[in-house]
Coordinates of C-alpha atoms and ligand atoms in Angstrom, one line a residue:
Chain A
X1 CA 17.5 36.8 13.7
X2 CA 14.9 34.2 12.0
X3 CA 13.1 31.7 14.2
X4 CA 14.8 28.6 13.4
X5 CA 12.9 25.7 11.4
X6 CA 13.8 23.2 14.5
X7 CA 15.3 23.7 18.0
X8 CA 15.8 20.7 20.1
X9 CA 16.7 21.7 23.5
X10 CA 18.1 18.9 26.3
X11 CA 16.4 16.3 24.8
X12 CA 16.5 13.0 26.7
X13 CA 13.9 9.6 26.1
X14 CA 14.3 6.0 27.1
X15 CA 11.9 3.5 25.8
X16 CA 9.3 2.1 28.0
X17 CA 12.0 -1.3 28.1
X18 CA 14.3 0.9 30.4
X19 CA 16.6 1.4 27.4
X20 CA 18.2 5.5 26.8
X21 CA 17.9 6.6 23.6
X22 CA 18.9 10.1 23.7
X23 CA 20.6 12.2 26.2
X24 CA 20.4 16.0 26.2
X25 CA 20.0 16.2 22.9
X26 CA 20.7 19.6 21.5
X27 CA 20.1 20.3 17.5
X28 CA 19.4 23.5 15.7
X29 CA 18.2 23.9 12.0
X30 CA 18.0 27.2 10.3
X31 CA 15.8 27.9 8.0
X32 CA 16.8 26.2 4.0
X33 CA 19.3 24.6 5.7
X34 CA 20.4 20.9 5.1
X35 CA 21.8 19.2 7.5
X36 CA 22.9 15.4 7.6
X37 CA 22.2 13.7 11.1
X38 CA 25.3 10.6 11.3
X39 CA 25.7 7.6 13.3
X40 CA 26.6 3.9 14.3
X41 CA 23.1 1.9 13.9
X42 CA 21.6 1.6 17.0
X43 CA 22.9 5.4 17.9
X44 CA 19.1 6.7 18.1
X45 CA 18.5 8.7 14.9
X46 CA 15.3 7.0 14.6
X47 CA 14.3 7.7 17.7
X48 CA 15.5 11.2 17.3
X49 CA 13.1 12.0 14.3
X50 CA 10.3 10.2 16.1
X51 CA 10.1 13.0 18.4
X52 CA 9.9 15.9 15.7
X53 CA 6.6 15.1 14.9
X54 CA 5.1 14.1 18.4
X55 CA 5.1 10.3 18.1
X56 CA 7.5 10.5 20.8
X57 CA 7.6 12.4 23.5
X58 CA 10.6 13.6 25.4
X59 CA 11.2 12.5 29.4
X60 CA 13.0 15.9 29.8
X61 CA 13.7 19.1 27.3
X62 CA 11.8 20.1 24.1
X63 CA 11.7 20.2 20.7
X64 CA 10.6 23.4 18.8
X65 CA 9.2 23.4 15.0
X66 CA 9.3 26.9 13.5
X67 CA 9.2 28.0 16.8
X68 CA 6.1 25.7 17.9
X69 CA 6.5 23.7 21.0
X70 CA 5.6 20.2 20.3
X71 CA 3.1 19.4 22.4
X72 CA -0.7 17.6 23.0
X73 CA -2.7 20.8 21.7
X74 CA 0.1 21.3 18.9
X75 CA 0.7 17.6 17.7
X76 CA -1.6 18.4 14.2
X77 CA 0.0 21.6 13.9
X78 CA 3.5 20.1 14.3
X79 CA 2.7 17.4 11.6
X80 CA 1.9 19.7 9.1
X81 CA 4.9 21.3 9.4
X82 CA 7.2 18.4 9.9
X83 CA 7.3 16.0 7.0
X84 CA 8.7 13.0 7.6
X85 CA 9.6 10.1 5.2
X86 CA 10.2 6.7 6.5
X87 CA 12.8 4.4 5.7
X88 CA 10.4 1.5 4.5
X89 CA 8.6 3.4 1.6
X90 CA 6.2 0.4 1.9
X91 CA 5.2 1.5 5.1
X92 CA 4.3 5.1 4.1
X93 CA 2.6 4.1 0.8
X94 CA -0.6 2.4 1.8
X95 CA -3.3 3.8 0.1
X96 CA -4.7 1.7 -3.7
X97 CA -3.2 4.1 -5.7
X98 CA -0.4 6.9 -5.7
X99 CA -2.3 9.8 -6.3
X100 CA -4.1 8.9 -3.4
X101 CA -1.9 8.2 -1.4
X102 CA -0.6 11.5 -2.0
X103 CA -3.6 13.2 -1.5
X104 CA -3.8 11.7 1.9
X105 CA -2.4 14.1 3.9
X106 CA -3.3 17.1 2.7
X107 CA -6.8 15.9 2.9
X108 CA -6.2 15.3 6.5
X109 CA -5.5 18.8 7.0
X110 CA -9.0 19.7 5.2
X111 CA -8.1 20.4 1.5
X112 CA -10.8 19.0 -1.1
X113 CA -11.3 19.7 -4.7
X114 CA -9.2 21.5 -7.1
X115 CA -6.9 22.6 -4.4
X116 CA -6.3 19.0 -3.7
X117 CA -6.0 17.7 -7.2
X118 CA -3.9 20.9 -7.6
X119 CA -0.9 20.1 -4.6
X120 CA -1.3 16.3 -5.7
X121 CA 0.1 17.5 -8.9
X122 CA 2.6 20.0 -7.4
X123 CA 4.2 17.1 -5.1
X124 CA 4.2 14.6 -7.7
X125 CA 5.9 16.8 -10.3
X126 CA 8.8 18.1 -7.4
X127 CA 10.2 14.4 -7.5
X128 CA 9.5 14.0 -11.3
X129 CA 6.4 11.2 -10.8
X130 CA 3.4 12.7 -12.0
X131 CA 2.9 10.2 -14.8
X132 CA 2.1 7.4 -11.7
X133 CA -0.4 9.2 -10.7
X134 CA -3.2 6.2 -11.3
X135 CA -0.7 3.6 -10.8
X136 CA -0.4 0.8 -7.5
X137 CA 2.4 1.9 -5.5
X138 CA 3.5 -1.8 -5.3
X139 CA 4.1 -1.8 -9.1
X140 CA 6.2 0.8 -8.8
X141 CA 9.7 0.1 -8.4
X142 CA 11.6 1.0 -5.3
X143 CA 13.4 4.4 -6.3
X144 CA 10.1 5.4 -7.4
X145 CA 8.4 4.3 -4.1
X146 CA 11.1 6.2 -2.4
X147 CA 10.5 9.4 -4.5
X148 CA 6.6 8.8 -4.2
X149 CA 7.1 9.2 -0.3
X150 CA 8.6 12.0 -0.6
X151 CA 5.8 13.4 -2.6
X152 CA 3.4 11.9 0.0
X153 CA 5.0 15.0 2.4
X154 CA 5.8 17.3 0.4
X155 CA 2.0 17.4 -0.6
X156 CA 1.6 19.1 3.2
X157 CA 4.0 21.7 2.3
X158 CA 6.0 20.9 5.4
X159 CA 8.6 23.9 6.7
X160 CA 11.0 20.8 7.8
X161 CA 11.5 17.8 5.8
X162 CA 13.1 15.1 7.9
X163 CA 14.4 11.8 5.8
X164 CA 15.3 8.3 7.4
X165 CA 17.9 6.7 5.4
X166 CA 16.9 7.9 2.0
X167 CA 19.6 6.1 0.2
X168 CA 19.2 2.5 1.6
X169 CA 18.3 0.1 -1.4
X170 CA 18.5 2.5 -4.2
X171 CA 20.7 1.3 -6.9
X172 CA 23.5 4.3 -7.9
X173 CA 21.0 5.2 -10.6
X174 CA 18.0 6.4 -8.3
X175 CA 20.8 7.2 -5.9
X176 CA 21.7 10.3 -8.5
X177 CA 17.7 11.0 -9.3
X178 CA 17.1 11.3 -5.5
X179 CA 20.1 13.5 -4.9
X180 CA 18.7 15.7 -7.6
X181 CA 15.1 15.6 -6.7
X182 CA 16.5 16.9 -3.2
X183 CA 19.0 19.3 -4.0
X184 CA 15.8 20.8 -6.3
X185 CA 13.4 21.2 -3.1
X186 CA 14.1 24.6 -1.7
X187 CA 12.9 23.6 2.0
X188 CA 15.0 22.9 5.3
X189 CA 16.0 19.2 5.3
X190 CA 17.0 17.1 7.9
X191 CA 18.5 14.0 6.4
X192 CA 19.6 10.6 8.4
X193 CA 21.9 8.7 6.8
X194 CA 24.7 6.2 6.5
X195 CA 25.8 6.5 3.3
X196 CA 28.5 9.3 3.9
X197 CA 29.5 10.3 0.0
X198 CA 25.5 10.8 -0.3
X199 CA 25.5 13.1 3.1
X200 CA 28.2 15.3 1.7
X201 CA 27.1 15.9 -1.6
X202 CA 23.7 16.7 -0.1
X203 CA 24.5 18.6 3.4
X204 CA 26.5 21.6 3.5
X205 CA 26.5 20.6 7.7
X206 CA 26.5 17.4 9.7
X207 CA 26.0 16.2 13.2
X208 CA 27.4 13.2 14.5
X209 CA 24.9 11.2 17.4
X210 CA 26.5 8.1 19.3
X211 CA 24.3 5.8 22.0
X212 CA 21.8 8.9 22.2
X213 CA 24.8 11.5 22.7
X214 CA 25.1 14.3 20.5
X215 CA 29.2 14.0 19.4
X216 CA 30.2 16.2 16.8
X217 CA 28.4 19.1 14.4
X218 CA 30.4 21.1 11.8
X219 CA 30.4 21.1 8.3
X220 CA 30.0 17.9 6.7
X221 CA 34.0 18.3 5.3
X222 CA 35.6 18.5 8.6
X223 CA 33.4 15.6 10.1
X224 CA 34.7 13.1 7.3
X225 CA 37.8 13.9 7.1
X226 CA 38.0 13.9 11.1
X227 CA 39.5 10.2 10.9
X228 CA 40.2 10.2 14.9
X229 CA 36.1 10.8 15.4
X230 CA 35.2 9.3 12.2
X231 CA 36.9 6.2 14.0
X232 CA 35.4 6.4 17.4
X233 CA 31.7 6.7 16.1
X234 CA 32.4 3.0 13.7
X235 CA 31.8 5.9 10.5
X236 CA 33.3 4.5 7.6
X237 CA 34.0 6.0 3.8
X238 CA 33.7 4.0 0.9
X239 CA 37.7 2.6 -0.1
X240 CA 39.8 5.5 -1.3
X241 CA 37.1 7.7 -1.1
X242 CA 38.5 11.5 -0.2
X243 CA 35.8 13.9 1.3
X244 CA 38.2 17.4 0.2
X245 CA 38.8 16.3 -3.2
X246 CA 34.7 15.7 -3.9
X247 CA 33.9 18.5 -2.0
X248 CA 35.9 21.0 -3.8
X249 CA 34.4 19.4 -7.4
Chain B
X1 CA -4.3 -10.8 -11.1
X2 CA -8.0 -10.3 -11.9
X3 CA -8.3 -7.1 -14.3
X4 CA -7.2 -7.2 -17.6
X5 CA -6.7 -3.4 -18.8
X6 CA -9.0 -2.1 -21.7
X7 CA -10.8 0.5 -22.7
X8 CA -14.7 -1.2 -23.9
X9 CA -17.8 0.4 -22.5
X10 CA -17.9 -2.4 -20.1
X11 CA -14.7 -0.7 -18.4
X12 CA -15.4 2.9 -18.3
X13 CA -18.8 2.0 -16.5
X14 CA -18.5 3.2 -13.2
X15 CA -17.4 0.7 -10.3
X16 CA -20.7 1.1 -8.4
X17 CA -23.0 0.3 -11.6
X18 CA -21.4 -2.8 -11.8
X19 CA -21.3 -4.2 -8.5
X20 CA -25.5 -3.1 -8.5
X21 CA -25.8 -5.0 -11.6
X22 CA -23.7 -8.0 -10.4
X23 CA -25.7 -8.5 -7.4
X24 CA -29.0 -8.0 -8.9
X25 CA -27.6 -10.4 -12.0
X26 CA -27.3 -13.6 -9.4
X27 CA -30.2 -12.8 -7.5
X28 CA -32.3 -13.2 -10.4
X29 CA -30.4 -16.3 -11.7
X30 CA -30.8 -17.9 -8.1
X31 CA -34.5 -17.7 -8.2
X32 CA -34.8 -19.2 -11.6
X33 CA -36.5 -22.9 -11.3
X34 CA -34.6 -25.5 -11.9
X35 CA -37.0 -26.6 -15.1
X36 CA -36.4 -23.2 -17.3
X37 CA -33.4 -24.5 -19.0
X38 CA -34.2 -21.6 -21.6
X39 CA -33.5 -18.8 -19.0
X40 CA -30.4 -20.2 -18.3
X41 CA -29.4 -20.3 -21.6
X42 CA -30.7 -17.0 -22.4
X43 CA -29.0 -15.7 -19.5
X44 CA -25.7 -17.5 -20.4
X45 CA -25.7 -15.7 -23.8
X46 CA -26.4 -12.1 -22.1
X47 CA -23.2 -12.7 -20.3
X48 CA -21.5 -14.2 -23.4
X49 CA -22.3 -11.2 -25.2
X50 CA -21.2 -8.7 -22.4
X51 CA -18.0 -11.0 -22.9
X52 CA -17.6 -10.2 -26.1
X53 CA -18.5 -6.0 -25.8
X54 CA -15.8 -5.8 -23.0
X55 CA -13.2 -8.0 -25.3
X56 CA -12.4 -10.5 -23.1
X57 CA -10.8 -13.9 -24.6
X58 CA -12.8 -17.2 -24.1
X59 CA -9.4 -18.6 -23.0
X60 CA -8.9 -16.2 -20.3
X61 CA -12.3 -16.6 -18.9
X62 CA -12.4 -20.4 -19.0
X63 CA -9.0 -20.2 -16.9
X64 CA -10.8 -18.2 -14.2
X65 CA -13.8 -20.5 -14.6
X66 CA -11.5 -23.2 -13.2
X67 CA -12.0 -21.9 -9.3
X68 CA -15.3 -23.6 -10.3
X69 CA -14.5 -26.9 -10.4
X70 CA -14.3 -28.1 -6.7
X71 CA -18.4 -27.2 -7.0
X72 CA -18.5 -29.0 -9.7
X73 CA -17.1 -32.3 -8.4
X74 CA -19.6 -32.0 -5.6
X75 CA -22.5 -31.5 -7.8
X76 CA -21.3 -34.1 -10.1
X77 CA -21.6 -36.8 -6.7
X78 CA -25.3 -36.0 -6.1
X79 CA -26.9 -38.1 -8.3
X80 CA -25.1 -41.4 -6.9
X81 CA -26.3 -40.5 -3.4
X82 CA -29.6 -38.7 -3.5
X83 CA -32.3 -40.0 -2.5
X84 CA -35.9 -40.9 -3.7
X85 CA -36.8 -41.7 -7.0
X86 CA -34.1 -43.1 -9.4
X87 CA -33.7 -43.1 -13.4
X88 CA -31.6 -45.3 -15.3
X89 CA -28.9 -43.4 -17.6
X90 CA -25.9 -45.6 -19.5
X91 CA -26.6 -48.6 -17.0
X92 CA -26.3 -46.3 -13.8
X93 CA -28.6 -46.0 -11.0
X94 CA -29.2 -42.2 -10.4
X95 CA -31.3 -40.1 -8.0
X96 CA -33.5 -37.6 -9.8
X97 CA -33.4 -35.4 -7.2
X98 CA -29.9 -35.3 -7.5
X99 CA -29.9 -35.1 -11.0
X100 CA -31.9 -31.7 -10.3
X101 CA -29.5 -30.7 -7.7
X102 CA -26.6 -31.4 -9.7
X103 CA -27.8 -29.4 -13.0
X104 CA -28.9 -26.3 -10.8
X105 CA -26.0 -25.8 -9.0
X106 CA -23.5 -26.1 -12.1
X107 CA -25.8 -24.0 -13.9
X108 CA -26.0 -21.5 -11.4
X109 CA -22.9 -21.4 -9.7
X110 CA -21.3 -20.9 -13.6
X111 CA -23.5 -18.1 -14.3
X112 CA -22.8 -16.2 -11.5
X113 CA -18.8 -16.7 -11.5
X114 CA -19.5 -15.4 -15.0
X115 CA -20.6 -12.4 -14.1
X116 CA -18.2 -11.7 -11.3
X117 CA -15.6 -12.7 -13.5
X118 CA -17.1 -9.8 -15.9
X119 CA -17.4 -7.2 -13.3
X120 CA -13.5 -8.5 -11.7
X121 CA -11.8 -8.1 -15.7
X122 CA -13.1 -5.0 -16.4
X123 CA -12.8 -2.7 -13.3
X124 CA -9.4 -2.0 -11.3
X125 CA -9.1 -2.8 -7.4
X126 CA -9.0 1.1 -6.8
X127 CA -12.3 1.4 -8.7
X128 CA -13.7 -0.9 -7.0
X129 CA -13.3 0.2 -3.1
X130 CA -14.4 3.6 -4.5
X131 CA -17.4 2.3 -6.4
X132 CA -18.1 -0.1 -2.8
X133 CA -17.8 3.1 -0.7
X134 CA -19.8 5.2 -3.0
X135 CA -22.9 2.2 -2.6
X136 CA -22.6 3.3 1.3
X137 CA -20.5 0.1 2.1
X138 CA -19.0 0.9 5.8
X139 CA -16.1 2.9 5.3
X140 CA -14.0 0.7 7.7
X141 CA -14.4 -2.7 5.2
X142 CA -13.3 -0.9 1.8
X143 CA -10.5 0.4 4.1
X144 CA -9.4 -2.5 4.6
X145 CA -10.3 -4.3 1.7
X146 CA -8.0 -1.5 0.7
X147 CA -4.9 -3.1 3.1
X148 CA -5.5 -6.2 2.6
X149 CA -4.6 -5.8 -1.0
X150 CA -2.1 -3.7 -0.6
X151 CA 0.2 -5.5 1.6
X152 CA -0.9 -8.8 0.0
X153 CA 1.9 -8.7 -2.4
X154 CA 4.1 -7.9 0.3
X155 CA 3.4 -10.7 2.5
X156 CA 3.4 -13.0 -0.1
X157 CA 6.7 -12.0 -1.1
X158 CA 8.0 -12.1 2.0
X159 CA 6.4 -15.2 2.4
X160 CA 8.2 -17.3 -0.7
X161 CA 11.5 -15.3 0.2
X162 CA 11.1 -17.4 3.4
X163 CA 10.7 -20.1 2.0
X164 CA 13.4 -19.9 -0.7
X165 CA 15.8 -19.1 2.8
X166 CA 14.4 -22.5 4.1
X167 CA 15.3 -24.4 0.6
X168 CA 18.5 -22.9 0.2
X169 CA 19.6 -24.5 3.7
X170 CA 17.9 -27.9 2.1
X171 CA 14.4 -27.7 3.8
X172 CA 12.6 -29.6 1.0
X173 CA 9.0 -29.7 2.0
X174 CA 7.4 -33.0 -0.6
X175 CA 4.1 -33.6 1.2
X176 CA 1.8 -31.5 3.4
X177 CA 2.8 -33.2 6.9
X178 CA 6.4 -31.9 5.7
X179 CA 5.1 -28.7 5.7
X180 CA 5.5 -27.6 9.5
X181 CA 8.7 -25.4 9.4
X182 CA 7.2 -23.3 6.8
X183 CA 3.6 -22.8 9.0
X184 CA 5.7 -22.1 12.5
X185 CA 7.4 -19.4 9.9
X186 CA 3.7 -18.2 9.3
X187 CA 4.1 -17.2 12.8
X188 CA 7.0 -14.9 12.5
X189 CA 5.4 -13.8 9.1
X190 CA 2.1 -12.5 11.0
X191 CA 4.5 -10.7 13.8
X192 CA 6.3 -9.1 11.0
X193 CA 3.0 -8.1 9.5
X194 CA 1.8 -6.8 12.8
X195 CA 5.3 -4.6 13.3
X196 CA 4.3 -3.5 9.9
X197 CA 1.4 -2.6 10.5
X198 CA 2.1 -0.7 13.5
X199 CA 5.2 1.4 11.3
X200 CA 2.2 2.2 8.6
X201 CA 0.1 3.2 11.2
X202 CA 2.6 5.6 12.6
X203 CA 3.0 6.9 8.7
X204 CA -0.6 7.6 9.0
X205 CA -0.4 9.5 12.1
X206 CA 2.6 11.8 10.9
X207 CA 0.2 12.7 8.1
X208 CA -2.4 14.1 10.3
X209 CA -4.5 10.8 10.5
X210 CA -6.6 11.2 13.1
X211 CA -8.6 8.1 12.7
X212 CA -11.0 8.6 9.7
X213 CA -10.2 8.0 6.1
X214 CA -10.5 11.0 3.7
X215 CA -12.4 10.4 0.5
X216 CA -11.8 11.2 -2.7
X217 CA -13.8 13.4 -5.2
X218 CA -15.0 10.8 -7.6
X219 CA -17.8 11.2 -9.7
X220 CA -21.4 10.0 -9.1
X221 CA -23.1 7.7 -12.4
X222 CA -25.2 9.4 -14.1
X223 CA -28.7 7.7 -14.7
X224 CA -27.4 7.0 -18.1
X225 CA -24.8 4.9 -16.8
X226 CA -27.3 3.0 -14.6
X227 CA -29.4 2.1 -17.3
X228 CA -26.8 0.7 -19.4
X229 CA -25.1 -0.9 -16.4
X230 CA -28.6 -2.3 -15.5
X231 CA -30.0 -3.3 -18.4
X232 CA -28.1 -7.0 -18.7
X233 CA -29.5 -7.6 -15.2
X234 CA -32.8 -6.2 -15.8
X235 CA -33.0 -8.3 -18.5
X236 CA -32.0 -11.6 -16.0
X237 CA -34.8 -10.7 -13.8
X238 CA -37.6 -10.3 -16.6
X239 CA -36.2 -14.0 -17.4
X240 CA -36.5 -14.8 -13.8
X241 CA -40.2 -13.3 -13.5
X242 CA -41.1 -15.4 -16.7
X243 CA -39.8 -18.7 -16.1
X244 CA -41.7 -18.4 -12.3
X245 CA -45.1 -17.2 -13.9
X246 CA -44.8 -20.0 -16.7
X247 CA -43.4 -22.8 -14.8
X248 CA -45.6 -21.8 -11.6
Ligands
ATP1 N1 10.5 0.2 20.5 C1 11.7 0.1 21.1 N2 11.7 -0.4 22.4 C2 12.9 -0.5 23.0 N3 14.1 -0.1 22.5 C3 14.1 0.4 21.3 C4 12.9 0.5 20.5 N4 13.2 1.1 19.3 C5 14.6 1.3 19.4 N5 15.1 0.9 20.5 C6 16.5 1.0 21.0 O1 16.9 2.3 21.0 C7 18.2 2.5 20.5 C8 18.2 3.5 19.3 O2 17.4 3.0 18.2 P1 17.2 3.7 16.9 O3 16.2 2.9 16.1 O4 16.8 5.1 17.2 O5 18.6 3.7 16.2 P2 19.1 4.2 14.8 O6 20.2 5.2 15.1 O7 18.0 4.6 14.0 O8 19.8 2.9 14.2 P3 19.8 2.4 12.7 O9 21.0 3.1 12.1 O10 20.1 0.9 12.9 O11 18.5 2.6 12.1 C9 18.7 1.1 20.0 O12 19.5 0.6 21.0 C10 17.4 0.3 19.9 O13 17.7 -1.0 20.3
MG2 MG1 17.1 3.9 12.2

């Protein structure tokens, strides 16, 4: 069997204030897989994807990229391979101009020249932005910021890219662009996410985390149309939406 | 904001030219005495002509002229309270000194926000922190010259969106000493800021920051592109050098 893109093994954290954010935390990812991480706000998803790239660090367990321990020596190694987009697109997007910015990373991890210019134009044209290329990211307008962060990661050619609440703010019009521009990238995502129509259109599987515990995980059908769970974890569909009928269209 | 988009040779100079030729530009118009009125006007029409090659409307730099005119009012009082000699113009008592003072600082100061306003029109923010770090200016300022602009937008917006949440609940600030709801919000605004800053910070890190800023391959001027960025400058200082020989 393939190494897994991410293995999270009894992963527990609490924040410096005393509070617990996770509690053996289990999560596995196969390779190309999609998988939609669920939950009440507050529930620790944030803090969950803070630890895939080594920001965080766990109290107890481990968490495994591509079968790479994430550790001090491996923190660099680990953030090339983990891409993550935050939810704020104006806190990823710093640099004066868009290109730039997405030439940041890969220029962290030592690319230069025409191999930079070169992935700069790959990352931009995988979320349909190349013509922004010389353009302030604060002119843009928000589904393009959101799509330009995505390019910002992409640019690393990350094995696992892990999005926090892609959907929030987009109107239904970016909504669609960004649910194509995802379904096109042919690379293991880990998505976190309230809105539930966008999760099953987008994740074949879904996990379900409540005050740091992992709850539920089956495929994203069964979850939503679980109403006792869906009930228990405050998850919500949209009025008279039905999860079988749009999953079999 | 500042630039105004164009194509004119004035805007495909590179960044770094320009800033040179600004700099050298107002030191030669600082040093010119106060007496050489035609080096100031000779100077004046350089810049009117630079005006002209980058097409920029006299209306549009008049406007951005206007910082000017808090100088101006100062300049403007010190005849009436210089000291010294005095001269008798339209029935008022005024200080020649000041008359000097006045005349050389209106002069000057114009002239130089003349050129910036030149070098500010034609070259974009981007081009400018590249053209500053290409001159060897400390990577850590352009960087955050860099921040500051891009999260000036930001804060401002958050900023008047504050202040529209205060006037909707009928906060209607009239005069300054009204104003002290809105600055205890500049507090708040600064944490948010600094959260913000903390969250692009740890954007930075997931990208392999590790505490230096990459550059980009941009290209170097060519010597071409020196002289021609030079030459209006060069020009200022032969003016400069004249005016001292003649005058002195
Ligand atoms: N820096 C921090 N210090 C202390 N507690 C924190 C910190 N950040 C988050 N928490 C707490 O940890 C818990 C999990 O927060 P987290 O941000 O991971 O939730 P979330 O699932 O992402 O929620 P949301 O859907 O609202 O984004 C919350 O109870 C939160 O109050
Ligand atoms: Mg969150």
């Amino acid at each position: 069997m393939s190494e897994p893109s991410l293995e999270i093994i009894d992963l527990s954290f609490a924040y410096p204030d005393g509070r617990q954010a996770l509690r053996n935390v289990d999560l596995h990812v196969h390779h190309g897989e999609r998988v939609a991480l669920l939950g009440p706000n507050g529930a620790g998803k944030t803090t969950l994807l803070l630890h895939l790239n080594g920001i965080l660090r766990p109290a107890s367990g481990e968490v495994r990229v591509a079968g790479l321990v994430v550790s001090d020596d491996s923190v660099l190694e680990i953030r090339r391979r983990v891409g993550l987009v935050f939810q704020d697109p104006d806190d990823q997007l710093f640099m004066p101009t868009v290109g730039q910015d997405v030439a940041f990373g890969p220029a962290n991890f030592g690319l230069d020249g025409e191999e930079l210019e070169a992935r700069v134009a790959e990352a931009l044209g995988a979320v349909s932005m190349l013509g922004a290329r010389e353009r302030a990211p604060h002119h843009l307008s928000y589904g393009e910021r959101r799509r330009v962060a995505i390019a910002t990661v992409l640019a690393v050619r990350p094995e696992i890219l892990v999005l926090d609440e892609p959907t929030s703010n987009l109107d239904p019009a970016s909504r669609r662009e960004l649910i194509d521009v995802l379904r096109r990238l042919p690379i293991t995502q880990l998505v976190v996410t309230h809105d539930l129509p966008f999760a099953l259109e987008l994740c074949p599987r879904a996990v379900v985390l409540d005050e740091g515990l992992v709850v539920a995980g089956d495929t994203t059908v069964e979850i939503l149309t679980d109403e006792l769970l869906m009930k228990a974890h405050r998850l919500e569909l949209p009025y008279r939406f039905d999860p079988r009928e749009q999953a079999s269209s | 904001m500042l630039y105004r988009h164009g194509t004119t040779p004035v805007h495909q100079l590179p960044a770094q030219v320009k800033v040179v030729a600004l700099l050298v530009f107002v030191l030669a118009v600082v040093v010119l005495p106060p007496e050489a009125f035609w080096a100031y006007f000779l100077a004046g029409c350089l810049l009117v002509g630079v005006m002209i090659l980058a097409e920029l409307p006299a209306g549009f730099v008049a406007r951005r002229l206007l910082v000017e005119v808090p100088i101006l009012i100062f300049a403007l009082m010190l005849p009436f309270f210089g000291r010294g000699e005095t001269t008798e113009v339209l029935g008022l008592t005024l200080s020649v000194e000041g008359l000097w003072g006045a005349w050389t600082i209106m002069a000057k100061a114009t002239l130089g926000l003349g050129a910036s306003i030149i070098v500010s029109a034609t070259t974009t923010v981007p081009d400018l922190l590249r053209g500053l770090d290409r001159i060897r200016v400390p990577r850590v300022i352009t960087a955050i010259a860099g921040f500051m602009v891009r999260y000036l937008d930001i804060v401002a917006g958050e900023f008047s969106r504050r202040r529209l949440a205060m006037v909707a609940r009928g906060y209607e600030p009239r005069w300054f000493w009204q104003s002290g709801p809105l600055a205890q919000s500049a507090g708040s605004l600064f944490i948010r800021s600094f959260e913000r800053g903390e969250r692009v910070h740890q954007a930075m890190v997931a990208r392999g920051f590790a505490g230096r800023m990459p550059v980009f391959g941009d290209r170097p001027a060519t010597t071409r592109e020196w002289w021609i960025g030079l030459a209006v400058p060069l020009v200022a200082v032969l003016l400069a050098l004249l005016s001292v020989t003649v005058l002195g």
